[in-house]
PDB file of C-alpha atoms in Angstrom:
ATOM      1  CA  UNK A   1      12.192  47.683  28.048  1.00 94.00           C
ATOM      2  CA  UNK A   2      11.443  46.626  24.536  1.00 93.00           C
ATOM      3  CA  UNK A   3       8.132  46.924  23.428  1.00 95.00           C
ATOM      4  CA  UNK A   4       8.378  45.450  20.055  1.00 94.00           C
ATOM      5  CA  UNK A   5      10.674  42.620  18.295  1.00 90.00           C
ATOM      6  CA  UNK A   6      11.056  41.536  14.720  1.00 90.00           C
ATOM      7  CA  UNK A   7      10.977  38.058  13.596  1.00 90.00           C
ATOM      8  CA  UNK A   8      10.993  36.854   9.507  1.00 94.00           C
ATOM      9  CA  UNK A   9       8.592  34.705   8.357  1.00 96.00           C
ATOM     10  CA  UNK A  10       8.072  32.679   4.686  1.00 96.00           C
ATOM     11  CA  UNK A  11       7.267  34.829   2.095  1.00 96.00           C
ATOM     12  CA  UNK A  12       4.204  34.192  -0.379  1.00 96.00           C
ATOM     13  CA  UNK A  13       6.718  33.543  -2.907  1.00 96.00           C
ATOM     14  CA  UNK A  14       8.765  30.534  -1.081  1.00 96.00           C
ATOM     15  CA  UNK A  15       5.310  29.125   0.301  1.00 98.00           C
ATOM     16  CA  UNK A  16       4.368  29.571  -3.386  1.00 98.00           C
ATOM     17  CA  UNK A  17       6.826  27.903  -4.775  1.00 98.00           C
ATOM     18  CA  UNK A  18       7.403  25.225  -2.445  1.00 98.00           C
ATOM     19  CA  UNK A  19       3.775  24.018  -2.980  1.00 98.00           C
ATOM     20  CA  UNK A  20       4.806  24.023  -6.735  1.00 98.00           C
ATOM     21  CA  UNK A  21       7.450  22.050  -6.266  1.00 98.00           C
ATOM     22  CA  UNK A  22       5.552  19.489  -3.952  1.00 99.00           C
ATOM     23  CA  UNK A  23       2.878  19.121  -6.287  1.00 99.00           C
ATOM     24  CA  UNK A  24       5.173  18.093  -9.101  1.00 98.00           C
ATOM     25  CA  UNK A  25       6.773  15.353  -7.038  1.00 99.00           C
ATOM     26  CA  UNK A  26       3.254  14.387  -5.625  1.00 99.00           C
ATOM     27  CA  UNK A  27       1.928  13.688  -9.418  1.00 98.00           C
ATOM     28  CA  UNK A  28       5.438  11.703 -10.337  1.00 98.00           C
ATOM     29  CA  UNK A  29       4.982   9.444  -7.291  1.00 98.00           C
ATOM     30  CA  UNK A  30       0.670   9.225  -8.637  1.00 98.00           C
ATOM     31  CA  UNK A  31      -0.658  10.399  -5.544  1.00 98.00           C
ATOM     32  CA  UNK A  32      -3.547  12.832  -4.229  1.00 99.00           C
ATOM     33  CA  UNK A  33      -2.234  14.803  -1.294  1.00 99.00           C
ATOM     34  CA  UNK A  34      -3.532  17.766   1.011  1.00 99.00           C
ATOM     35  CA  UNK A  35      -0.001  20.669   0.940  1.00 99.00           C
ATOM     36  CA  UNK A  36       0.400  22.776   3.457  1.00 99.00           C
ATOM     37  CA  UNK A  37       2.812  25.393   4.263  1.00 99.00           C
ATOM     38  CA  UNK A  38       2.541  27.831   7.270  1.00 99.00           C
ATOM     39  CA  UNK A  39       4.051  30.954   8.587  1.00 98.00           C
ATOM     40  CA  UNK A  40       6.813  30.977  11.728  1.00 97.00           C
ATOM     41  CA  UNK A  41       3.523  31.513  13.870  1.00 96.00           C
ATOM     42  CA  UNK A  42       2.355  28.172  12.508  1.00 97.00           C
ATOM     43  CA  UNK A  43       0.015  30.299  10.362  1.00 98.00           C
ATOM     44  CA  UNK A  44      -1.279  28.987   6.960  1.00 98.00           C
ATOM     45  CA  UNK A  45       0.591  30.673   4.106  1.00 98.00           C
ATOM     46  CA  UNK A  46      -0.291  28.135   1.330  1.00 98.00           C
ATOM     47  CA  UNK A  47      -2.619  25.014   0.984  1.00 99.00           C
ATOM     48  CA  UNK A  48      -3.574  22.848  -1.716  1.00 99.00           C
ATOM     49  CA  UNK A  49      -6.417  19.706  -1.039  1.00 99.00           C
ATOM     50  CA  UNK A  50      -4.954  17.844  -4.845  1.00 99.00           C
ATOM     51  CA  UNK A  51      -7.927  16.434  -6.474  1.00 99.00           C
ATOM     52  CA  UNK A  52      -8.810  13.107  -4.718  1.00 98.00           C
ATOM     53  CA  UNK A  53      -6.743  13.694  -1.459  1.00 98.00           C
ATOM     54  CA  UNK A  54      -8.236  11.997   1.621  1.00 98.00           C
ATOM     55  CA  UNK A  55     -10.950  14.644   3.811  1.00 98.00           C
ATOM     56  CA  UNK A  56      -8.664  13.998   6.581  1.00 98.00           C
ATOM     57  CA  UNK A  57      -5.549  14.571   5.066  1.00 98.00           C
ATOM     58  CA  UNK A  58      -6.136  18.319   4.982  1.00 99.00           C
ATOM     59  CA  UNK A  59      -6.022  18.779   8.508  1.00 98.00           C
ATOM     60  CA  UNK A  60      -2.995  16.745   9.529  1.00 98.00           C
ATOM     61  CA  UNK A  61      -1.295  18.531   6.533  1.00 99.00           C
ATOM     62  CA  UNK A  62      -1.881  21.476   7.880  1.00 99.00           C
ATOM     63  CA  UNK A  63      -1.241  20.148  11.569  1.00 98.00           C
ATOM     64  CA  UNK A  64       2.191  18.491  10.433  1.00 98.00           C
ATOM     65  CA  UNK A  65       3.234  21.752   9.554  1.00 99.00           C
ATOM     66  CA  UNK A  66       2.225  23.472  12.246  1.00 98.00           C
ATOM     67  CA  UNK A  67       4.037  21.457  14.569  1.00 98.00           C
ATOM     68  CA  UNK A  68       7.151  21.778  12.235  1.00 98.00           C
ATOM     69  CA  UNK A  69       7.192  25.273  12.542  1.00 98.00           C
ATOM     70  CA  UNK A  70       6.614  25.094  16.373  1.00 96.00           C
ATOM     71  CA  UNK A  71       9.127  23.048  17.462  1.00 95.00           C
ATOM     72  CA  UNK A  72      11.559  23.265  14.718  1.00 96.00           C
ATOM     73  CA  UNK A  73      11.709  19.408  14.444  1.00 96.00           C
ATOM     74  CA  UNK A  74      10.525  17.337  11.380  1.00 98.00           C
ATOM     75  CA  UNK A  75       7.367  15.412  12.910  1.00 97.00           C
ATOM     76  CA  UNK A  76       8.677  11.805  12.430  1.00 96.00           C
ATOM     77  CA  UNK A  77      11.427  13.049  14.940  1.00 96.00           C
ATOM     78  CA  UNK A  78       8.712  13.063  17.795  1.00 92.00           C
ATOM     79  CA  UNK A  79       7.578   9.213  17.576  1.00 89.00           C
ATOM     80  CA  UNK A  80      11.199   8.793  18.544  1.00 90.00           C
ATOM     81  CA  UNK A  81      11.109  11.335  21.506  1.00 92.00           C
ATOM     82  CA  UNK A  82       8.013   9.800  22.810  1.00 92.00           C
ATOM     83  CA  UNK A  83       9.805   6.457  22.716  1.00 92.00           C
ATOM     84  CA  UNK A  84      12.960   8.354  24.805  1.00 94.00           C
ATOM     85  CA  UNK A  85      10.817  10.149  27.052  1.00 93.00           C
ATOM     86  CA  UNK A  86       7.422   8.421  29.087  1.00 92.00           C
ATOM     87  CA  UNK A  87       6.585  11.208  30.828  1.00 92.00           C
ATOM     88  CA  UNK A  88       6.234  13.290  27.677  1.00 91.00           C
ATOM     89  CA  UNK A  89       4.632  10.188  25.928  1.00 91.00           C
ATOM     90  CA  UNK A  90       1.981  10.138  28.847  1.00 92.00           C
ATOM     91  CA  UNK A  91       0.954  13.943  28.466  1.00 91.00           C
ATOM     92  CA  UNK A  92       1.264  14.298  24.281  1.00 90.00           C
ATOM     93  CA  UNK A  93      -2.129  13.497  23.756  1.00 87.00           C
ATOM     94  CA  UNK A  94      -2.823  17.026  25.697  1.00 91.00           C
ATOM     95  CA  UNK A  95      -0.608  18.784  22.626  1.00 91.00           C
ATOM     96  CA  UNK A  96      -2.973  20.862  20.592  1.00 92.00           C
ATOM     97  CA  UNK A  97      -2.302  20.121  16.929  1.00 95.00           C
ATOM     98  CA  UNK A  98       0.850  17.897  17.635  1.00 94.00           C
ATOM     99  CA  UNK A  99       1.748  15.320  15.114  1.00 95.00           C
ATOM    100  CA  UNK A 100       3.990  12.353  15.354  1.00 94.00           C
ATOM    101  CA  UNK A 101       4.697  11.098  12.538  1.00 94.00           C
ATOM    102  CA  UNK A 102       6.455  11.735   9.034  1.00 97.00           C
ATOM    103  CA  UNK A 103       5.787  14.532   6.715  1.00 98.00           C
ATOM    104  CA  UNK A 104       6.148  17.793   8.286  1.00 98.00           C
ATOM    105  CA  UNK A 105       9.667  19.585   8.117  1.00 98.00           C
ATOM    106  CA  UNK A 106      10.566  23.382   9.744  1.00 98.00           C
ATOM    107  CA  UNK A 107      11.293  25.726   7.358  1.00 98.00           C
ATOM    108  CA  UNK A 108      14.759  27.495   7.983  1.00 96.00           C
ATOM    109  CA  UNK A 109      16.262  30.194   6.597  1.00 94.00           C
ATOM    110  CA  UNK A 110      19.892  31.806   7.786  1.00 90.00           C
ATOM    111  CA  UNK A 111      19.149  29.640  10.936  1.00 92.00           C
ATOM    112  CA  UNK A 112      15.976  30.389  12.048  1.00 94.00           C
ATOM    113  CA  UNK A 113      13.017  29.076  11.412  1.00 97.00           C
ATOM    114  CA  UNK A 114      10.388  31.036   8.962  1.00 98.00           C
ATOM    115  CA  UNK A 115       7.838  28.149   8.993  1.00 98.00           C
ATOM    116  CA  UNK A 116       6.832  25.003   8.125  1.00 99.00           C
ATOM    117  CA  UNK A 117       5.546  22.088   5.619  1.00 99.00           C
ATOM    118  CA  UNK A 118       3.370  19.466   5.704  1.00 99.00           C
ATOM    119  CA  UNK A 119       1.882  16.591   3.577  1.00 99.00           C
ATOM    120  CA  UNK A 120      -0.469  14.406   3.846  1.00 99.00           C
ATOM    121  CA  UNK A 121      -2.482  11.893   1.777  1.00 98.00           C
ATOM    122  CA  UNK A 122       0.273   8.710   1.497  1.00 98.00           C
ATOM    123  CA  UNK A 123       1.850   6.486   3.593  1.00 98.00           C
ATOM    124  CA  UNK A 124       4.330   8.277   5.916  1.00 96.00           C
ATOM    125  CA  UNK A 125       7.336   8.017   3.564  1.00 98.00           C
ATOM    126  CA  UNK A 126       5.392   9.485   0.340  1.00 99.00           C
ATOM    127  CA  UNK A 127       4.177  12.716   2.712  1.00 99.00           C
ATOM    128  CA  UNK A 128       7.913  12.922   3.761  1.00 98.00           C
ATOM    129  CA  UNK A 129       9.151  12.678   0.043  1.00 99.00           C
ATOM    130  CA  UNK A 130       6.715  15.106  -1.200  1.00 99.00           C
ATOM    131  CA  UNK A 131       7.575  17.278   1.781  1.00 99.00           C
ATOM    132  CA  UNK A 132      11.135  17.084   1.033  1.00 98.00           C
ATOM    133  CA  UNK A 133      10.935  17.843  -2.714  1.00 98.00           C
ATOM    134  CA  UNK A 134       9.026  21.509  -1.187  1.00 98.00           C
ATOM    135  CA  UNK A 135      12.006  21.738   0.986  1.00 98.00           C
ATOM    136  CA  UNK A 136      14.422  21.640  -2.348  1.00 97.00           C
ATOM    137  CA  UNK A 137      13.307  24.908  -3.234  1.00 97.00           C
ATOM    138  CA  UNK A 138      15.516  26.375  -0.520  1.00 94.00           C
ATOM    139  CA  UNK A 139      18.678  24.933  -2.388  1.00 87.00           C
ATOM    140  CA  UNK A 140      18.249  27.173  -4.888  1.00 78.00           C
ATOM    141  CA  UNK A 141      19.351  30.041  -2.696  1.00 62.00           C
ATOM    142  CA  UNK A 142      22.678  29.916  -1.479  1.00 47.00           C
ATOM    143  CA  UNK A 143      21.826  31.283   2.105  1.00 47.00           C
ATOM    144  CA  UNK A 144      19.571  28.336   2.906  1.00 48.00           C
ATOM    145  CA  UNK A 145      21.420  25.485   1.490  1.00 44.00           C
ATOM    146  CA  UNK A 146      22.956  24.326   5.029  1.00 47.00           C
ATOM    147  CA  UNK A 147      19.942  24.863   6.930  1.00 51.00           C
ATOM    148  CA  UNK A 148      18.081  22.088   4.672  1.00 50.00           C
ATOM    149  CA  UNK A 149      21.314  20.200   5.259  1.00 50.00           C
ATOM    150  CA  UNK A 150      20.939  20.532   8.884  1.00 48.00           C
ATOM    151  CA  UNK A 151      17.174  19.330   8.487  1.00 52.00           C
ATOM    152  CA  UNK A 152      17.946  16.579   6.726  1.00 51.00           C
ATOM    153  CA  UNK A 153      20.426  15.406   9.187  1.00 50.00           C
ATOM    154  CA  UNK A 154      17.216  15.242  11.373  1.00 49.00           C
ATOM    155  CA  UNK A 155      15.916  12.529   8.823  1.00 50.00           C
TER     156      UNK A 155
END
């Protein structure tokens, strides 16, 4: 019997610089937004509430990433499963923390996932743009360029 396991998880560095990276596309698009990124546990690793973002906003942005990481499914994905599957429509409500629609993405690095981002403060196609621009930090490392790929294709 194994006692322990080892899992990776973001580092403060990514979750740094992804939250760099979303707040420069959230000021070209002229928006406020709440930034969240959290750990493969679904535990916050970064947050930023931008000056005027929405109260609410900060919650769902931290939700949206939460159930990114969990699931390793962007959260637009889920309005479609919901659609596919009534049963699982009926009892989603029940989800702690699950969110349905655009702007949170899994984080994945050399296939697995290492956490999650989410965005909040637009419309559900800002969140998702400013969301993907934190995601474009992965491209810069070699190891990590097909699993944004492979999240994209989720898109």
């Amino acid at each position: 019997m194994r006692a322990t396991f080892q899992k990776e998880s973001v580092s403060e560095e990514l979750a740094l610089e992804m939250l760099e990276a979303a707040i420069g596309k959230a000021r070209e698009l002229g928006k406020a937004f709440a930034i969240a990124v959290v750990d493969e546990s679904g535990v916050l690793k970064s947050f930023i509430r931008m000056d005027g973002a929405p109260l609410i906003s900060v919650q769902v942005a931290i939700d949206k990433a939460y159930t990114a990481a969990g699931y390793g499914l962007p959260t637009h994905r889920w309005y479609e499963l919901l659609m596919e599957d009534r049963p699982l429509a009926m009892g989603a409500h029940a989800i702690n923390r699950l969110i349905v629609f655009g702007g949170g993405y899994p984080i994945s690095v050399g296939g697995r996932i290492v956490g999650g981002v989410g965005v909040s403060g637009g419309n559900a196609e800002e969140d998702m743009k400013v969301a993907e621009a934190a995601l474009e930090v992965l491209d810069k490392s070699d190891t990590s360029r097909g699993d944004r790929e492979r999240a994209q294709e989720h898109t």
